[in-house]
Tab-separated table of C-alpha atoms in Angstrom:
chain	number	residue	atom	x	y	z
A	1	UNK	CA	16.845	22.849	-19.905
A	2	UNK	CA	17.190	21.356	-16.036
A	3	UNK	CA	16.901	23.797	-13.670
A	4	UNK	CA	19.801	23.955	-10.935
A	5	UNK	CA	18.127	22.884	-7.773
A	6	UNK	CA	19.445	25.491	-5.573
A	7	UNK	CA	18.309	28.267	-8.138
A	8	UNK	CA	15.407	27.105	-7.959
A	9	UNK	CA	14.502	27.207	-4.755
A	10	UNK	CA	16.165	30.541	-4.231
A	11	UNK	CA	14.288	31.866	-6.923
A	12	UNK	CA	11.410	30.500	-5.496
A	13	UNK	CA	11.537	32.090	-2.578
A	14	UNK	CA	11.971	35.675	-3.984
A	15	UNK	CA	8.960	34.355	-6.085
A	16	UNK	CA	6.909	33.381	-3.490
A	17	UNK	CA	7.541	36.740	-1.246
A	18	UNK	CA	6.493	38.722	-4.379
A	19	UNK	CA	2.471	37.039	-3.890
A	20	UNK	CA	2.350	38.730	-0.250
A	21	UNK	CA	4.073	41.999	-0.941
A	22	UNK	CA	1.977	43.061	-4.052
A	23	UNK	CA	-0.923	44.387	-4.272
A	24	UNK	CA	-2.261	44.694	-7.875
A	25	UNK	CA	-3.998	41.583	-8.813
A	26	UNK	CA	-2.733	41.653	-12.140
A	27	UNK	CA	1.098	41.413	-10.811
A	28	UNK	CA	-0.215	38.949	-8.272
A	29	UNK	CA	-1.009	36.928	-10.663
A	30	UNK	CA	2.503	37.375	-12.811
A	31	UNK	CA	4.178	36.151	-9.655
A	32	UNK	CA	1.675	33.150	-9.378
A	33	UNK	CA	2.251	32.238	-12.759
A	34	UNK	CA	5.776	32.393	-12.812
A	35	UNK	CA	5.978	30.617	-9.263
A	36	UNK	CA	3.702	27.995	-11.349
A	37	UNK	CA	5.955	27.798	-14.083
A	38	UNK	CA	9.408	26.919	-11.642
A	39	UNK	CA	7.267	24.369	-9.956
A	40	UNK	CA	6.255	22.626	-12.632
A	41	UNK	CA	9.330	22.729	-14.918
A	42	UNK	CA	11.808	19.959	-15.354
A	43	UNK	CA	13.716	21.191	-12.630
A	44	UNK	CA	11.418	21.109	-10.129
A	45	UNK	CA	10.705	16.893	-11.419
A	46	UNK	CA	13.967	16.050	-11.007
A	47	UNK	CA	14.519	16.924	-7.277
A	48	UNK	CA	12.343	14.411	-6.630
A	49	UNK	CA	12.806	11.673	-10.009
A	50	UNK	CA	16.519	11.647	-8.893
A	51	UNK	CA	16.889	11.591	-5.285
A	52	UNK	CA	18.073	8.090	-3.623
A	53	UNK	CA	15.919	8.464	-0.280
A	54	UNK	CA	12.562	7.420	-0.802
A	55	UNK	CA	11.050	8.176	2.725
A	56	UNK	CA	12.306	11.822	2.469
A	57	UNK	CA	10.177	11.939	-1.035
A	58	UNK	CA	7.161	10.482	0.553
A	59	UNK	CA	7.505	12.661	3.008
A	60	UNK	CA	7.940	15.537	1.275
A	61	UNK	CA	5.297	15.133	-1.888
A	62	UNK	CA	2.247	15.821	0.398
A	63	UNK	CA	3.527	19.202	1.273
A	64	UNK	CA	4.679	19.832	-2.538
A	65	UNK	CA	1.175	18.224	-3.791
A	66	UNK	CA	-1.031	20.900	-1.691
A	67	UNK	CA	1.377	23.520	-2.843
A	68	UNK	CA	0.310	22.807	-6.156
A	69	UNK	CA	-3.545	23.058	-5.254
A	70	UNK	CA	-2.919	26.142	-3.349
A	71	UNK	CA	-1.536	27.926	-6.575
A	72	UNK	CA	-4.008	26.174	-8.922
A	73	UNK	CA	-6.659	28.188	-7.074
A	74	UNK	CA	-5.005	31.223	-8.335
A	75	UNK	CA	-4.814	30.269	-11.701
A	76	UNK	CA	-6.528	27.300	-12.812
A	77	UNK	CA	-5.941	27.166	-16.141
A	78	UNK	CA	-1.787	26.471	-15.978
A	79	UNK	CA	-0.908	24.287	-18.066
A	80	UNK	CA	2.269	23.035	-16.949
A	81	UNK	CA	0.951	22.943	-13.117
A	82	UNK	CA	-2.058	20.737	-13.780
A	83	UNK	CA	0.463	18.314	-15.302
A	84	UNK	CA	3.241	18.753	-12.284
A	85	UNK	CA	-0.086	18.521	-9.927
A	86	UNK	CA	-1.723	15.657	-11.845
A	87	UNK	CA	1.374	13.131	-12.091
A	88	UNK	CA	2.553	14.193	-8.469
A	89	UNK	CA	-0.424	12.596	-7.331
A	90	UNK	CA	-0.646	9.601	-9.123
A	91	UNK	CA	3.066	8.793	-8.496
A	92	UNK	CA	2.566	9.354	-4.965
A	93	UNK	CA	-0.501	7.120	-5.006
A	94	UNK	CA	1.406	4.260	-6.712
A	95	UNK	CA	4.801	4.632	-5.001
A	96	UNK	CA	3.770	5.439	-1.280
A	97	UNK	CA	-0.112	3.946	-0.833
A	98	UNK	CA	-1.040	1.274	-3.494
A	99	UNK	CA	2.258	-0.658	-3.440
A	100	UNK	CA	3.283	-0.495	0.073
A	101	UNK	CA	-0.734	-1.384	0.727
A	102	UNK	CA	-0.037	-4.512	-1.719
A	103	UNK	CA	2.946	-6.276	0.736
A	104	UNK	CA	0.860	-5.904	4.182
A	105	UNK	CA	0.670	-8.784	5.452
A	106	UNK	CA	-2.660	-10.933	5.797
A	107	UNK	CA	-3.183	-9.429	9.532
A	108	UNK	CA	-3.056	-5.867	8.675
A	109	UNK	CA	-6.185	-6.685	5.792
A	110	UNK	CA	-8.266	-3.324	7.321
A	111	UNK	CA	-5.545	-0.982	6.657
A	112	UNK	CA	-4.528	-2.590	3.254
A	113	UNK	CA	-8.302	-1.907	2.768
A	114	UNK	CA	-8.466	1.792	3.746
A	115	UNK	CA	-4.860	2.566	1.620
A	116	UNK	CA	-6.344	1.258	-1.292
A	117	UNK	CA	-9.481	3.227	-0.812
A	118	UNK	CA	-7.312	6.024	-0.305
A	119	UNK	CA	-4.925	5.610	-3.302
A	120	UNK	CA	-7.911	4.932	-5.575
A	121	UNK	CA	-9.150	8.403	-4.228
A	122	UNK	CA	-5.558	10.009	-5.053
A	123	UNK	CA	-5.440	8.291	-8.897
A	124	UNK	CA	-8.731	9.904	-9.835
A	125	UNK	CA	-7.631	13.453	-8.016
A	126	UNK	CA	-4.589	13.119	-10.415
A	127	UNK	CA	-6.500	11.822	-13.233
A	128	UNK	CA	-9.165	15.050	-13.278
A	129	UNK	CA	-6.210	17.387	-13.081
A	130	UNK	CA	-5.015	15.844	-16.587
A	131	UNK	CA	-7.845	15.668	-18.189
A	132	UNK	CA	-8.685	19.547	-17.418
A	133	UNK	CA	-5.435	20.026	-18.638
A	134	UNK	CA	-6.372	18.832	-22.008
A	135	UNK	CA	-9.547	20.514	-22.055
A	136	UNK	CA	-7.588	23.904	-21.365
A	137	UNK	CA	-5.415	23.140	-24.840
A	138	UNK	CA	-8.681	21.794	-26.528
A	139	UNK	CA	-12.217	22.887	-25.912
A	140	UNK	CA	-14.309	20.506	-25.826
A	141	UNK	CA	-12.655	17.338	-24.602
A	142	UNK	CA	-13.868	17.184	-20.696
A	143	UNK	CA	-17.261	16.789	-22.427
A	144	UNK	CA	-16.261	14.496	-25.308
A	145	UNK	CA	-14.259	12.031	-22.402
A	146	UNK	CA	-17.896	11.956	-20.159
A	147	UNK	CA	-20.170	11.693	-22.802
A	148	UNK	CA	-22.948	9.085	-23.218
A	149	UNK	CA	-24.352	10.035	-26.669
A	150	UNK	CA	-23.912	7.750	-29.534
A	151	UNK	CA	-21.133	9.728	-31.649
A	152	UNK	CA	-19.213	10.502	-28.500
A	153	UNK	CA	-16.475	8.048	-29.588
A	154	UNK	CA	-16.616	10.061	-33.014
A	155	UNK	CA	-15.849	13.553	-31.169
A	156	UNK	CA	-13.544	12.237	-29.052
A	157	UNK	CA	-10.798	10.988	-32.043
A	158	UNK	CA	-11.215	13.940	-33.546
A	159	UNK	CA	-10.035	15.625	-30.734
A	160	UNK	CA	-7.455	12.904	-30.121
A	161	UNK	CA	-6.536	13.326	-33.871
A	162	UNK	CA	-5.549	16.958	-33.593
A	163	UNK	CA	-2.865	16.273	-30.793
A	164	UNK	CA	1.170	16.149	-30.957
A	165	UNK	CA	3.408	14.693	-29.157
A	166	UNK	CA	3.606	17.697	-26.438
A	167	UNK	CA	0.076	16.157	-25.092
A	168	UNK	CA	2.153	12.507	-24.560
A	169	UNK	CA	2.641	13.200	-21.343
A	170	UNK	CA	-1.539	13.978	-20.315
A	171	UNK	CA	-2.284	11.380	-21.951
A	172	UNK	CA	-0.238	8.235	-20.626
A	173	UNK	CA	-0.853	9.445	-16.988
A	174	UNK	CA	-4.572	10.216	-17.543
A	175	UNK	CA	-4.768	6.553	-18.814
A	176	UNK	CA	-2.338	5.436	-16.361
A	177	UNK	CA	-4.476	7.171	-13.432
A	178	UNK	CA	-7.423	5.710	-14.800
A	179	UNK	CA	-6.581	1.937	-15.041
A	180	UNK	CA	-4.828	2.021	-11.600
A	181	UNK	CA	-8.022	3.263	-10.373
A	182	UNK	CA	-9.717	0.410	-11.733
A	183	UNK	CA	-7.797	-2.381	-10.800
A	184	UNK	CA	-7.696	-1.799	-6.889
A	185	UNK	CA	-11.686	-1.768	-7.196
A	186	UNK	CA	-12.786	-3.371	-9.867
A	187	UNK	CA	-16.893	-3.390	-8.814
A	188	UNK	CA	-16.661	0.043	-9.752
A	189	UNK	CA	-19.130	0.184	-12.502
A	190	UNK	CA	-18.124	3.383	-13.716
A	191	UNK	CA	-14.890	2.509	-13.875
A	192	UNK	CA	-15.595	-0.046	-15.321
A	193	UNK	CA	-17.767	1.079	-18.015
A	194	UNK	CA	-15.027	3.840	-18.896
A	195	UNK	CA	-11.573	2.072	-18.607
A	196	UNK	CA	-11.652	1.712	-22.175
A	197	UNK	CA	-11.687	5.170	-22.862
A	198	UNK	CA	-8.862	5.586	-20.778
A	199	UNK	CA	-7.144	2.701	-23.367
A	200	UNK	CA	-7.998	4.964	-26.250
A	201	UNK	CA	-6.238	7.417	-24.889
A	202	UNK	CA	-3.469	5.538	-23.912
A	203	UNK	CA	-3.298	4.071	-27.757
A	204	UNK	CA	-2.926	7.909	-29.292
A	205	UNK	CA	-0.104	8.224	-27.053
A	206	UNK	CA	1.606	5.400	-28.317
A	207	UNK	CA	1.303	6.530	-31.931
A	208	UNK	CA	2.474	9.923	-31.176
A	209	UNK	CA	5.361	8.705	-28.964
A	210	UNK	CA	5.999	5.150	-28.679
A	211	UNK	CA	9.409	6.062	-26.988
A	212	UNK	CA	8.190	8.228	-24.371
A	213	UNK	CA	10.098	8.049	-20.489
A	214	UNK	CA	11.766	5.045	-21.692
A	215	UNK	CA	8.984	2.788	-23.081
A	216	UNK	CA	6.435	3.780	-20.513
A	217	UNK	CA	3.692	3.862	-22.364
A	218	UNK	CA	4.498	-0.222	-23.332
A	219	UNK	CA	4.877	-0.945	-19.878
A	220	UNK	CA	1.785	0.093	-19.163
A	221	UNK	CA	0.064	-1.917	-21.923
A	222	UNK	CA	1.629	-4.902	-20.437
A	223	UNK	CA	0.111	-4.763	-17.856
A	224	UNK	CA	-3.252	-3.869	-19.134
A	225	UNK	CA	-3.477	-6.662	-21.656
A	226	UNK	CA	-2.639	-9.191	-19.288
A	227	UNK	CA	-4.670	-7.982	-16.623
A	228	UNK	CA	-8.050	-7.977	-18.353
A	229	UNK	CA	-10.544	-10.414	-19.719
A	230	UNK	CA	-10.569	-11.055	-23.452
A	231	UNK	CA	-13.944	-9.714	-22.521
A	232	UNK	CA	-12.246	-6.506	-21.497
A	233	UNK	CA	-9.656	-6.319	-24.418
A	234	UNK	CA	-6.900	-8.361	-22.515
A	235	UNK	CA	-4.562	-9.571	-25.102
A	236	UNK	CA	-1.956	-11.957	-23.691
A	237	UNK	CA	-0.330	-12.530	-27.437
A	238	UNK	CA	-0.069	-8.191	-27.230
A	239	UNK	CA	0.925	-8.158	-23.196
A	240	UNK	CA	4.063	-10.074	-25.059
A	241	UNK	CA	5.100	-7.925	-27.528
A	242	UNK	CA	4.409	-4.319	-25.542
A	243	UNK	CA	7.026	-6.507	-22.895
A	244	UNK	CA	9.250	-7.300	-25.739
A	245	UNK	CA	9.345	-3.360	-26.519
A	246	UNK	CA	9.270	-1.878	-23.103
A	247	UNK	CA	12.729	-4.021	-22.883
A	248	UNK	CA	14.342	-2.559	-25.805
A	249	UNK	CA	13.510	1.273	-25.244
A	250	UNK	CA	14.479	0.739	-21.215
A	251	UNK	CA	17.973	-0.600	-22.668
A	252	UNK	CA	18.685	-2.555	-19.536
A	253	UNK	CA	18.127	0.919	-17.356
A	254	UNK	CA	14.755	0.001	-15.891
A	255	UNK	CA	14.044	-2.477	-12.984
A	256	UNK	CA	10.122	-2.108	-13.984
A	257	UNK	CA	10.086	-4.047	-17.310
A	258	UNK	CA	11.173	-7.268	-15.528
A	259	UNK	CA	8.897	-6.712	-12.760
A	260	UNK	CA	5.701	-5.414	-14.706
A	261	UNK	CA	6.194	-8.569	-16.962
A	262	UNK	CA	6.728	-10.913	-13.619
A	263	UNK	CA	3.590	-9.764	-12.090
A	264	UNK	CA	1.292	-9.756	-14.915
A	265	UNK	CA	2.654	-12.542	-16.977
A	266	UNK	CA	4.327	-15.220	-15.773
A	267	UNK	CA	2.386	-15.418	-12.042
A	268	UNK	CA	-1.126	-16.105	-13.524
A	269	UNK	CA	1.018	-19.050	-15.905
A	270	UNK	CA	0.751	-21.201	-12.693
A	271	UNK	CA	-3.389	-21.672	-13.084
A	272	UNK	CA	-2.768	-22.987	-16.429
A	273	UNK	CA	-0.319	-25.675	-15.192
A	274	UNK	CA	-2.278	-28.793	-14.723
A	275	UNK	CA	-2.978	-31.050	-11.818
A	276	UNK	CA	-3.407	-34.732	-13.140
A	277	UNK	CA	-1.950	-38.022	-11.350
A	278	UNK	CA	1.381	-36.905	-11.785
A	279	UNK	CA	2.114	-34.650	-8.903
A	280	UNK	CA	5.495	-34.716	-9.675
A	281	UNK	CA	4.823	-33.294	-13.680
A	282	UNK	CA	2.805	-30.953	-11.421
A	283	UNK	CA	5.407	-29.801	-8.838
A	284	UNK	CA	7.918	-29.543	-11.405
A	285	UNK	CA	5.507	-27.336	-13.656
A	286	UNK	CA	5.039	-25.134	-10.597
A	287	UNK	CA	8.772	-24.774	-9.899
A	288	UNK	CA	9.034	-24.151	-13.733
A	289	UNK	CA	7.001	-20.785	-13.612
A	290	UNK	CA	8.265	-19.988	-10.226
A	291	UNK	CA	11.933	-20.375	-11.360
A	292	UNK	CA	11.136	-17.641	-14.254
A	293	UNK	CA	9.730	-15.261	-11.620
A	294	UNK	CA	12.996	-14.950	-9.862
A	295	UNK	CA	15.024	-14.919	-12.669
A	296	UNK	CA	12.880	-11.753	-13.464
A	297	UNK	CA	13.267	-9.704	-10.091
A	298	UNK	CA	17.438	-10.994	-9.870
A	299	UNK	CA	17.347	-9.099	-13.379
A	300	UNK	CA	15.479	-6.169	-12.011
A	301	UNK	CA	17.488	-6.503	-8.775
A	302	UNK	CA	20.893	-6.170	-11.139
A	303	UNK	CA	19.806	-2.701	-12.386
A	304	UNK	CA	22.230	-0.232	-11.006
A	305	UNK	CA	19.988	3.069	-9.666
A	306	UNK	CA	23.008	5.366	-9.858
A	307	UNK	CA	23.711	4.473	-13.748
A	308	UNK	CA	20.607	6.040	-14.975
A	309	UNK	CA	19.887	9.177	-12.519
A	310	UNK	CA	16.506	10.572	-14.284
A	311	UNK	CA	15.192	6.965	-12.705
A	312	UNK	CA	17.211	6.282	-9.675
A	313	UNK	CA	14.314	7.390	-7.524
A	314	UNK	CA	11.839	4.624	-9.239
A	315	UNK	CA	14.547	2.333	-9.862
A	316	UNK	CA	14.859	1.749	-6.155
A	317	UNK	CA	11.168	1.388	-5.301
A	318	UNK	CA	10.990	-1.040	-8.136
A	319	UNK	CA	13.622	-3.109	-6.670
A	320	UNK	CA	12.164	-2.717	-3.146
A	321	UNK	CA	9.129	-4.651	-4.461
A	322	UNK	CA	11.174	-7.259	-6.744
A	323	UNK	CA	12.917	-7.936	-3.088
A	324	UNK	CA	10.152	-8.243	-1.043
A	325	UNK	CA	8.589	-10.627	-3.872
A	326	UNK	CA	11.464	-12.761	-3.217
A	327	UNK	CA	11.250	-12.968	0.249
A	328	UNK	CA	7.022	-13.741	0.590
A	329	UNK	CA	7.790	-16.333	-2.775
A	330	UNK	CA	6.124	-18.916	-0.663
A	331	UNK	CA	2.512	-16.407	-0.457
A	332	UNK	CA	2.756	-16.818	-4.491
A	333	UNK	CA	3.914	-20.376	-5.275
A	334	UNK	CA	3.233	-23.943	-3.493
A	335	UNK	CA	6.378	-24.635	-3.624
A	336	UNK	CA	6.801	-27.240	-0.630
A	337	UNK	CA	4.451	-29.771	-2.290
A	338	UNK	CA	4.773	-33.639	-1.286
A	339	UNK	CA	4.251	-35.455	-3.992
A	340	UNK	CA	3.630	-38.483	-2.311
A	341	UNK	CA	0.337	-36.898	-0.840
A	342	UNK	CA	-0.757	-33.539	-0.520
A	343	UNK	CA	0.818	-30.200	-0.469
A	344	UNK	CA	1.550	-28.804	2.673
């Protein structure tokens, strides 16, 4: 049940005041837990996700995240607050650090690199809060996840088998943060050697609730299977399957599946267009890939953000990226092609 924002804010202020006034340690802990419950409830998150002003949300989230961390110092095992903090850091890193960095010009290369390093740290920070949350729920989870012993995989699987649908958000967001961090630094050997563990967690989430968050798990797996080489588990056929399922579950309400597919599957296809002696055929092949890419971006832009308030913010942000792609199409496709000579 969603909490009304105005009531949440009023109640929160009363509770925060209470933490200052009480002197008993037990009462103070009760007050802190009550604040944590309010902040980690559905009402708190929907205040952000239903907003139509990305700049306002982007400016507000750092303060909210530091407030969460302050509370976690007093109540470090609060599962709901750990979930809110972990997902908050990962969401902030993606929406307001990594994605804007990916859209910077070549002249801003140094800033892009700095922002990507920052985003990687934020992804890992969020992931680690969520790992701790599952450790609270399942003692031994962290040890099994981090172990390099021969039986580590078996031990981790035993714990995963105990989990239920309540654990799906933790599993999904751990995997999302883990893989996102790796995508920004493929030369990080620790991430490279452990990314398969992130995959295992996401697959368990898929088994428990494939429809979670309107198909978010399937959309994640599109990008996972499409971006990795076969030696690391990449599989284009699986990516295609998960894209179709993501579309079915989103039911036209989300722009994300169109952009994810365009980025992960369609854009790389131009590399498979053979450049033979017939330059006209090559140019036509590149144009066909570009046309499909554009069509997907236009489908993303056709989604009405107000038709599905729960995903209003993410749709607005995704559509912003789709527009950017359309405005910078010539940076991704060699469209001005001289079929009498060379590309120009």
